[in-house]
Coordinates of N, CA and C and ligand atoms in Angstrom, one line a residue:
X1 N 10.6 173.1 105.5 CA 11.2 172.7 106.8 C 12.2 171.5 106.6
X2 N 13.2 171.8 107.1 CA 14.3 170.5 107.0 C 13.6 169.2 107.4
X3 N 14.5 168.2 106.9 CA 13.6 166.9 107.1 C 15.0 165.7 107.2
X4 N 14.7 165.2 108.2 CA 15.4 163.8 108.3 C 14.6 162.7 108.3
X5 N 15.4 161.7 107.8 CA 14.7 160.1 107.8 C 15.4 159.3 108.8
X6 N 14.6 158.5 109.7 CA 15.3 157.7 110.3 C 15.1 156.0 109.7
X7 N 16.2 155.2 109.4 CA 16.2 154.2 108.7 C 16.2 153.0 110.0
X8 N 15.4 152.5 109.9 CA 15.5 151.3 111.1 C 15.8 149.8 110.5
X9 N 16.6 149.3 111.3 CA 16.9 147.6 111.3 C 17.1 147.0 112.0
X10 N 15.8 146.3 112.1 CA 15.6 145.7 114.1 C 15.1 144.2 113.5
X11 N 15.3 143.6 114.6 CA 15.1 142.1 114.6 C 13.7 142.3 115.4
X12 N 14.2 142.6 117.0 CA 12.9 142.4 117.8 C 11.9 143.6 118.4
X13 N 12.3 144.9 117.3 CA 11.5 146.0 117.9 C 12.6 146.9 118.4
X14 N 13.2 146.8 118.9 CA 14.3 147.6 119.8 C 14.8 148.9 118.8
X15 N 15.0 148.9 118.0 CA 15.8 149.5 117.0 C 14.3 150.2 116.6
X16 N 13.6 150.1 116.8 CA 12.5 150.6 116.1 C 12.0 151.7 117.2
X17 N 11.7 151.2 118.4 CA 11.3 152.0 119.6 C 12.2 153.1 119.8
X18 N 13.5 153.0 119.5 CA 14.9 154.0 119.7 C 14.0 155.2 118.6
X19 N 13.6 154.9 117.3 CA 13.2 156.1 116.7 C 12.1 156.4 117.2
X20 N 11.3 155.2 117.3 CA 9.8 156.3 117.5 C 10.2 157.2 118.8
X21 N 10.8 157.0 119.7 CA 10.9 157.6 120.5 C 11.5 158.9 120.5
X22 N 12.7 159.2 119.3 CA 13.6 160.4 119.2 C 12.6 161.2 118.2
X23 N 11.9 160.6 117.7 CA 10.7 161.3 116.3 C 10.5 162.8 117.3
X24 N 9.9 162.7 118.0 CA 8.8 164.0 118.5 C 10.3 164.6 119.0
X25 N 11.2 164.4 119.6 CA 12.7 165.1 120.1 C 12.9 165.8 119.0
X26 N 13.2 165.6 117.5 CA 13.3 166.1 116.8 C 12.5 166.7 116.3
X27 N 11.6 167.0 115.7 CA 10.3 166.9 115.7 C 10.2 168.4 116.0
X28 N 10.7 168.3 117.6 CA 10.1 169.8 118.6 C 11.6 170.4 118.0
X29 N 12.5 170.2 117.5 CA 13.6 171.3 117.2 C 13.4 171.6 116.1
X30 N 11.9 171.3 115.4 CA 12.0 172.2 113.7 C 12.0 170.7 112.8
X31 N 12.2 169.6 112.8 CA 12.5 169.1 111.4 C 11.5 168.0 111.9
X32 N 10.9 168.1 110.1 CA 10.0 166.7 109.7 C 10.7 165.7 109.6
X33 N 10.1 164.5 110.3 CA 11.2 163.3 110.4 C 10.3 162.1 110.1
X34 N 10.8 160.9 109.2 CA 9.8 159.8 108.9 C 10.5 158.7 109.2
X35 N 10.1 157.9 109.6 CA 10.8 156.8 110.1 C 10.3 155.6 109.1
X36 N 11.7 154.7 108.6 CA 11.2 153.4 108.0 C 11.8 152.3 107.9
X37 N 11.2 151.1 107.9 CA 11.7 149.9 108.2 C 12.4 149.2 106.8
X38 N 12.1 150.0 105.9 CA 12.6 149.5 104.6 C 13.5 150.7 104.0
X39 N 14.6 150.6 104.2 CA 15.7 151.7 103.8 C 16.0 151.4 102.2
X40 N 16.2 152.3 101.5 CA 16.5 152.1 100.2 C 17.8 153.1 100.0
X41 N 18.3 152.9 98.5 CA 19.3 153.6 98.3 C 19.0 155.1 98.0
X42 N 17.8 155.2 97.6 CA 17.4 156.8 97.1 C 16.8 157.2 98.4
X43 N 16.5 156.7 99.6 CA 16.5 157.1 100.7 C 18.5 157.9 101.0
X44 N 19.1 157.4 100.6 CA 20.5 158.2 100.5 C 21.2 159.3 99.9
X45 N 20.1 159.4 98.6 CA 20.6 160.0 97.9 C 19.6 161.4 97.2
X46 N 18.9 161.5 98.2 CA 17.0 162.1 98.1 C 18.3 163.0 98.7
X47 N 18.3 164.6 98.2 CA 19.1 165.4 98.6 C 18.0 166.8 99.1
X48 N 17.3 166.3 99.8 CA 15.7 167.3 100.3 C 16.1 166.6 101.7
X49 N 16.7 165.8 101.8 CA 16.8 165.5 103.6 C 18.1 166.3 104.0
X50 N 18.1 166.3 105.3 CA 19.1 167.3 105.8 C 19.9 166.4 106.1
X51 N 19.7 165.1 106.7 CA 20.2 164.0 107.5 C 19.5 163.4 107.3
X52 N 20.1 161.8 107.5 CA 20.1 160.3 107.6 C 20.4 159.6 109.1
X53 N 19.5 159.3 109.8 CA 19.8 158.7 111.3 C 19.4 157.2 111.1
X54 N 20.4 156.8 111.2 CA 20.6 154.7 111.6 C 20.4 154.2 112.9
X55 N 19.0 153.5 112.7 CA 18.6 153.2 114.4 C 18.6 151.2 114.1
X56 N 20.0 150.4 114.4 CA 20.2 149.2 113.8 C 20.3 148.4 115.0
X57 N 19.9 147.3 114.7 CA 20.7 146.4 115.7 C 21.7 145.1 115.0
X58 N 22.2 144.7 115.9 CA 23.2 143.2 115.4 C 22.8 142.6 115.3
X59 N 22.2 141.1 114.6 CA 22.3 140.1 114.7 C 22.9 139.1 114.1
X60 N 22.7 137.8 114.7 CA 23.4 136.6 114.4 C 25.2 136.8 115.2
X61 N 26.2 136.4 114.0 CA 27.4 137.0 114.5 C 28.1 138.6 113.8
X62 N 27.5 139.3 114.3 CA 27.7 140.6 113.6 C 27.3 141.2 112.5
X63 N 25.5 140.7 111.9 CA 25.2 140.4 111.2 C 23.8 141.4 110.9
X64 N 23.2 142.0 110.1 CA 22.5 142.8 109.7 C 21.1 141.8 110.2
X65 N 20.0 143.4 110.8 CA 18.5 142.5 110.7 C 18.4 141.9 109.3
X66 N 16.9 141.1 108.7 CA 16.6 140.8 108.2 C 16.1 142.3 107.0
X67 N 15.3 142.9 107.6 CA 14.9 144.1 107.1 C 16.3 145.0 106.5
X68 N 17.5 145.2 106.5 CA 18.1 146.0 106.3 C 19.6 145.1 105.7
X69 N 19.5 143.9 105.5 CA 20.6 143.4 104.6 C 20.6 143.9 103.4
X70 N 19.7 143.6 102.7 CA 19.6 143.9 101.5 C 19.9 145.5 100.9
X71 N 19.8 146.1 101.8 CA 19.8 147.8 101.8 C 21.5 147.8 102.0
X72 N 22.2 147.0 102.8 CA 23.7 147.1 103.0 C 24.5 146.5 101.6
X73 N 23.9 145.1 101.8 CA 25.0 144.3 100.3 C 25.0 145.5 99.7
X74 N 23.9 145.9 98.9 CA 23.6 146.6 97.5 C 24.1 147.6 97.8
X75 N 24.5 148.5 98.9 CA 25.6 149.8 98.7 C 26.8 149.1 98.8
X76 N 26.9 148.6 99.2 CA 28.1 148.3 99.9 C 29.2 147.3 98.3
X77 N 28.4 147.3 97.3 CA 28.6 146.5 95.8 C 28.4 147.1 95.4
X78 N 27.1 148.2 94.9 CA 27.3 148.8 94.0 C 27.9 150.2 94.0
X79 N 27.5 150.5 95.5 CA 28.4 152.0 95.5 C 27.4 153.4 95.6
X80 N 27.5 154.7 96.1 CA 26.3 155.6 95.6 C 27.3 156.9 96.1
X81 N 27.1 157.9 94.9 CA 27.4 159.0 95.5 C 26.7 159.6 96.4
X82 N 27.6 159.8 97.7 CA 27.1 160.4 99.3 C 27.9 161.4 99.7
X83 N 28.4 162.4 98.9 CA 29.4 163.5 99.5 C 28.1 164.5 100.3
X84 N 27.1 164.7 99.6 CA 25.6 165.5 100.2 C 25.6 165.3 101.2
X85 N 25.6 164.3 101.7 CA 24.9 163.3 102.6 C 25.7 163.1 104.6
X86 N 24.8 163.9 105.5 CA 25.1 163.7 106.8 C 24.4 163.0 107.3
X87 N 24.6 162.2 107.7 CA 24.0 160.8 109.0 C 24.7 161.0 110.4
X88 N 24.0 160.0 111.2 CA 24.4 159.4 112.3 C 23.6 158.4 112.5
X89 N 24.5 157.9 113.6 CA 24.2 156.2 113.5 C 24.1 155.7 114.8
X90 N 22.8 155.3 115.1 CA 22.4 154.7 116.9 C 22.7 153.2 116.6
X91 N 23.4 152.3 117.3 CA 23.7 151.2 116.9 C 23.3 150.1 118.3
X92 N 22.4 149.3 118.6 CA 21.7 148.4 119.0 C 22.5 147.1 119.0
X93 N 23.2 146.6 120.3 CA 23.7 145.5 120.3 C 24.1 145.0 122.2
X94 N 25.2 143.6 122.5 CA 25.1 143.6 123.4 C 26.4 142.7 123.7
X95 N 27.1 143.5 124.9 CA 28.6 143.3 124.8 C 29.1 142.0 125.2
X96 N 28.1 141.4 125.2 CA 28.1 139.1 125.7 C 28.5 138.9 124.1
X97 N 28.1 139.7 123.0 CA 28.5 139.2 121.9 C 30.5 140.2 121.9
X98 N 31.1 139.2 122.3 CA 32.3 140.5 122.7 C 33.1 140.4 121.1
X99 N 33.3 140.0 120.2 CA 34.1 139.8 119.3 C 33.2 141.0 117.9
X100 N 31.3 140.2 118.0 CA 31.1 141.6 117.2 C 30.1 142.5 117.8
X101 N 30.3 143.2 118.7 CA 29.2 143.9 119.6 C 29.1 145.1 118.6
X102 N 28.1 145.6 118.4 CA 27.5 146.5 117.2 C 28.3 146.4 116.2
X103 N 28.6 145.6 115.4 CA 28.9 145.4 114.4 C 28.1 146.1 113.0
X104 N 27.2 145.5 113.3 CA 26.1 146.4 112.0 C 26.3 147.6 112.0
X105 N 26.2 148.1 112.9 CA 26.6 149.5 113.0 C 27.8 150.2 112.2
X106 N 28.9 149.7 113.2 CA 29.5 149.6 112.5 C 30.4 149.5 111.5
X107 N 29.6 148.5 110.4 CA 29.7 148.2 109.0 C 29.0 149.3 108.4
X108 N 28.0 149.7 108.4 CA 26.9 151.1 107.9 C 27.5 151.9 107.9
X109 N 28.5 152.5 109.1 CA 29.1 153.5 109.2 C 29.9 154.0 108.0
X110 N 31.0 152.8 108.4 CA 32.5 152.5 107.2 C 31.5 152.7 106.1
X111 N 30.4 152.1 105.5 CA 30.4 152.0 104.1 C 30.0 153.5 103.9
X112 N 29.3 154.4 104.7 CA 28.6 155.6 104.2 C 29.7 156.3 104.4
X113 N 30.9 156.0 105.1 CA 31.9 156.7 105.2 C 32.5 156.9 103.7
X114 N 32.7 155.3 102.9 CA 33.5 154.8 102.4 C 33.0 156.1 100.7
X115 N 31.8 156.4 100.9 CA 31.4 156.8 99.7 C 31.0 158.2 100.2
X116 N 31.6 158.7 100.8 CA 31.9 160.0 101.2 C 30.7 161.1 102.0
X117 N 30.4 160.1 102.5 CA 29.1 161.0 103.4 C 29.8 161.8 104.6
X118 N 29.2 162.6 105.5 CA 29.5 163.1 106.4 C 29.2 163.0 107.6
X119 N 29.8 162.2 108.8 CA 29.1 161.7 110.0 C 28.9 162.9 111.0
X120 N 27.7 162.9 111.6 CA 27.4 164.2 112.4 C 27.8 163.3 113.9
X121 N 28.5 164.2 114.8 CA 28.9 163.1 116.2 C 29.1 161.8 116.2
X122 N 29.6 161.1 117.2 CA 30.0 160.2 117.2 C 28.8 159.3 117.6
X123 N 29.3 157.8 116.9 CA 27.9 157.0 117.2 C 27.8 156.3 118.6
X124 N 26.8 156.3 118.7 CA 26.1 155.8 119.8 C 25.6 154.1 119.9
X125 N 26.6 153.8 120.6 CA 26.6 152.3 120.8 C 25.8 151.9 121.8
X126 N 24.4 151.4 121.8 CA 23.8 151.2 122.9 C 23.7 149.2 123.9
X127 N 24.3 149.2 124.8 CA 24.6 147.7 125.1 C 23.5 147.1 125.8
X128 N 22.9 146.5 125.3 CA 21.6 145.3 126.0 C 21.9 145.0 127.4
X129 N 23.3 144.8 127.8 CA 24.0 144.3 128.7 C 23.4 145.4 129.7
X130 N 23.7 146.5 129.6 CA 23.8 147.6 130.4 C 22.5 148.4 130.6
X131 N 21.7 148.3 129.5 CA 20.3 149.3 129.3 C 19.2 148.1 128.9
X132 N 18.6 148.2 129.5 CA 17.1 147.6 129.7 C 16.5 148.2 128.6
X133 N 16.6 149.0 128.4 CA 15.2 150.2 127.7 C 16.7 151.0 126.6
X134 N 16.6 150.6 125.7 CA 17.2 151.5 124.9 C 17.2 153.2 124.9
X135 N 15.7 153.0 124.8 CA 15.2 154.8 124.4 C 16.0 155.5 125.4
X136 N 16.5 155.3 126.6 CA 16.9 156.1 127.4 C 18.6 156.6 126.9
X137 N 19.2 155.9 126.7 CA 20.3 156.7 126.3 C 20.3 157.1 124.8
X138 N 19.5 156.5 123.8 CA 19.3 157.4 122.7 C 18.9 158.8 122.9
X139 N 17.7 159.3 124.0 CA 16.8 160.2 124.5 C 18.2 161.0 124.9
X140 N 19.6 160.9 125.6 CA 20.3 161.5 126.0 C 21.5 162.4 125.1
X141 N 21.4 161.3 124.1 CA 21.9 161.5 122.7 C 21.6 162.4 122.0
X142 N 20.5 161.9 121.5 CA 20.0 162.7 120.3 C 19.9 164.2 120.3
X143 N 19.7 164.8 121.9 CA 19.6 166.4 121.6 C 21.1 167.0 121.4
X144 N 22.2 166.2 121.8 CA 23.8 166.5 121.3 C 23.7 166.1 119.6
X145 N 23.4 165.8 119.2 CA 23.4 165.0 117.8 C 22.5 166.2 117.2
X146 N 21.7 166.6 117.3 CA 20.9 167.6 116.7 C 21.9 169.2 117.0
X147 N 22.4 168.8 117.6 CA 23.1 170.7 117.9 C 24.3 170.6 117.3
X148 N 24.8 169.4 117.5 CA 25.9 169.3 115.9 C 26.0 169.6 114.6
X149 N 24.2 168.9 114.5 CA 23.9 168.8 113.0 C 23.6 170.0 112.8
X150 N 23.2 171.0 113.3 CA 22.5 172.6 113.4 C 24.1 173.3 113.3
X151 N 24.7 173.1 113.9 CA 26.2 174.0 113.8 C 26.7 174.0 112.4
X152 N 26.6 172.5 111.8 CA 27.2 172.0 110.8 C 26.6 172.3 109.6
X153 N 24.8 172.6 109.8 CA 24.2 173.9 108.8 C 24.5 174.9 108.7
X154 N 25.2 176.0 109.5 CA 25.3 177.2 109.9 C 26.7 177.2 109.3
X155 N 27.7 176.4 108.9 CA 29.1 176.7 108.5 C 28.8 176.9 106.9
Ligands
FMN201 C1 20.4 135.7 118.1 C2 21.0 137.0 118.5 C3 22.2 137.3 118.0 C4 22.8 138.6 118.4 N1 24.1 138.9 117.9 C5 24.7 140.0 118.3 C6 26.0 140.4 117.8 O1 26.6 139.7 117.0 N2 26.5 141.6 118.3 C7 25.8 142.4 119.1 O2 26.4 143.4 119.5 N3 24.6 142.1 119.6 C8 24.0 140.9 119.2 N4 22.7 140.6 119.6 C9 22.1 141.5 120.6 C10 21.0 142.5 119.9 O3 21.7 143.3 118.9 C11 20.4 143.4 121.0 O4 19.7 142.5 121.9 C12 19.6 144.5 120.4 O5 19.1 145.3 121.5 C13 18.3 143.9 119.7 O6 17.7 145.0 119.1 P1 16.3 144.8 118.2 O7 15.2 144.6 119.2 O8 16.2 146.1 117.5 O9 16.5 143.7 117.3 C14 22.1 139.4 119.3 C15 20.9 139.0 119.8 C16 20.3 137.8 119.4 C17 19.0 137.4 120.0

């Protein structure tokens, strides 16, 4: 059964609720999905997953959680072949920070772009400002995100 990972980088939970919440969404359309707080590079490059989903948020000034810095420098320096490789990226932030509002995001994007991955739909910027509850516009998301990723097996 196809299998996606969802890579989380949360400061206060939020980024984290966004997956647990899309797990069973996907889940019910066929694919084993694992969620984890500690993203690694061979989480990128494990070519048995179908997809890579980024559930991040901002902090500081445009600035990676705690949990997921270290996972960015180190691609982002040393580099990894990612042509295999389709993600999407749910990005957790809040538009009072107006200069880097999802920034993390982002930055994750450009770099998996940078090393030739393939982004499935466009990412999903979700604003603190505007949404109380995250899960609710990820939940709106994700089932356009999955029918993308399904088309884009089929070619
Ligand atoms: C100290 C602090 C700094 C933040 N900096 C940014 C920022 O630079 N850009 C942004 O878009 N959001 C920023 N935010 C907003 C968070 O990204 C937003 O509240 C998000 O929903 C938190 O998700 P989490 O619970 O997964 O950590 C900041 C929040 C805090 C508390």
């Amino acid at each position: 059964m196809a299998a996606i990972k969802i890579l989380v980088g949360t400061v206060y939970g939020g980024a984290r609720d966004v997956a647990d919440h899309i797990q069973p969404m996907l889940e019910a359309k066929g694919y084993t999905v694992e969620v984890s707080e500690e993203p690694t590079i061979a989480d990128l490059e494990n070519k048995d997953l179908e997809a890579v989903l980024v559930s991040c948020s901002t902090t500081g000034a445009g600035d990676f959680p705690p949990n997921f810095d270290k996972f960015y420098h180190t691609l982002n320096e040393a580099g990894a072949a990612l042509s295999h490789l389709k993600y999407g990226i749910i990005s957790l932030g809040d538009s009072s920070y107006d200069e880097t509002f999802c920034d993390a995001g982002k930055k994750i994007d450009a770099v998996f772009a940078e090393y030739g991955a393939q982004r499935i739909g466009r990412p999903l910027e979700i604003d603190a400002a505007e949404h109380f509850d995250a899960t609710e516009p990820a939940a709106d998301w994700i089932g356009r995100w999955a029918d993308q990723l399904q088309q884009v097996e089929m070619v």
